[in-house]
Amino acid sequence: MSAIARIDTATAVLPLPAPLQLGAMTVTRREYSAARASAADGTTGVAYCLSREAPMAEIVDRLVAAHAVGADADDPASTWERMLRGSAIVGRVGLVRRAIGLVDIALWDIAARRAGVPLWKMLGTGDAPRDSILVAAYPSPDRAPREVADEVLAQADGWTNVKISRIPDPAYMRELLALLNAELPSATGLIVDVGFGWPDADAALAEIAQWGDPQLAWLEDPLLPEDAAGVARIRRESGLAVSVGDEVTDPAALKALVEVGEVDALRIDVVAIGGVTPARELIAWAAERGVPVSGHVYPEVTAHLGIGVETFARGINPYDPAPSFVRGGPSFEGRIRPTDASGLGFALDPGVFRFGKD
């Protein structure tokens, strides 16, 4: 046995070319937090996440890391329980669970590296190409629907689905969706991400009614995920397939939506839900109920989980700076294939993330 010797953290801020509107939120920069776990034998594992402007590194340092140090490097699932129990008085869901998830991913990286296998092999998910979502465009009032449609169409070939964000201008959305429905390859589905942008089902249905007759793979995160009744009503009255789950930290909220049959696809943010350990359990639970699962960002991790993988155009979309600091990872060629390298199979640029001992 080798024990976990230390957990180090780092934070990096990368600018965006312009403010990005996501539902009711305005994003002006991307702040990332990272964790590096080190085993006593020198094996290391890494993970990163969007901080969403929360003090993720500090939460790891103050509330989570001590419960991982000394744990068996080959048993990340048991260490996850230690981290959860050790921080339960303030954690279980929310930011502390995200912090646990960040460390848990790094610990699985160590375990698979010590075993000399890629994580997908340790998890038994296989290396078949994964269904894929390309985050293709963020419409904005200063860009015509034709311009945005052309941006999406230029990238669409080979992807299972392409995704755009909703803009709160029904006439704009009507024109854009009509263009994309008419011109996208027949094998590529279209997703609209609302980003929890509607306050209730009434507002959602009134706006959707002005979109014409869009053909969507699904409508994503129309309301806050706790509003199961509202999500159900949107799904029922609009006739659109619905997916929910981005940024959710409480598995019970996701299970509640599935159990009442109100989502067509379950979205899992592997960091927010608490890491690989709870994510694999939730994926198995959804599979037993016939509900497909799609990952929210972090393609270097979700590619190992055997679920749908979401990514931005690698190195092209300026709203996703992650490719500038990730070294290695899966193959991004429409459908996404996980790497054969041991562990998670990627590293973080040391010029971007400077960990405690560096």
PDB file of C-alpha atoms in Angstrom, residues 178 183 280 335:
ATOM      1  CA  ALA A 178     -35.066  27.534 -38.554  1.00  0.00           C
ATOM      2  CA  GLU A 183     -29.092  23.006 -42.808  1.00  0.00           C
ATOM      3  CA  ARG A 280     -20.226   6.166 -11.545  1.00  0.00           C
ATOM      4  CA  ARG A 335     -17.292  11.093 -31.557  1.00  0.00           C
TER       5      ARG A 335
END
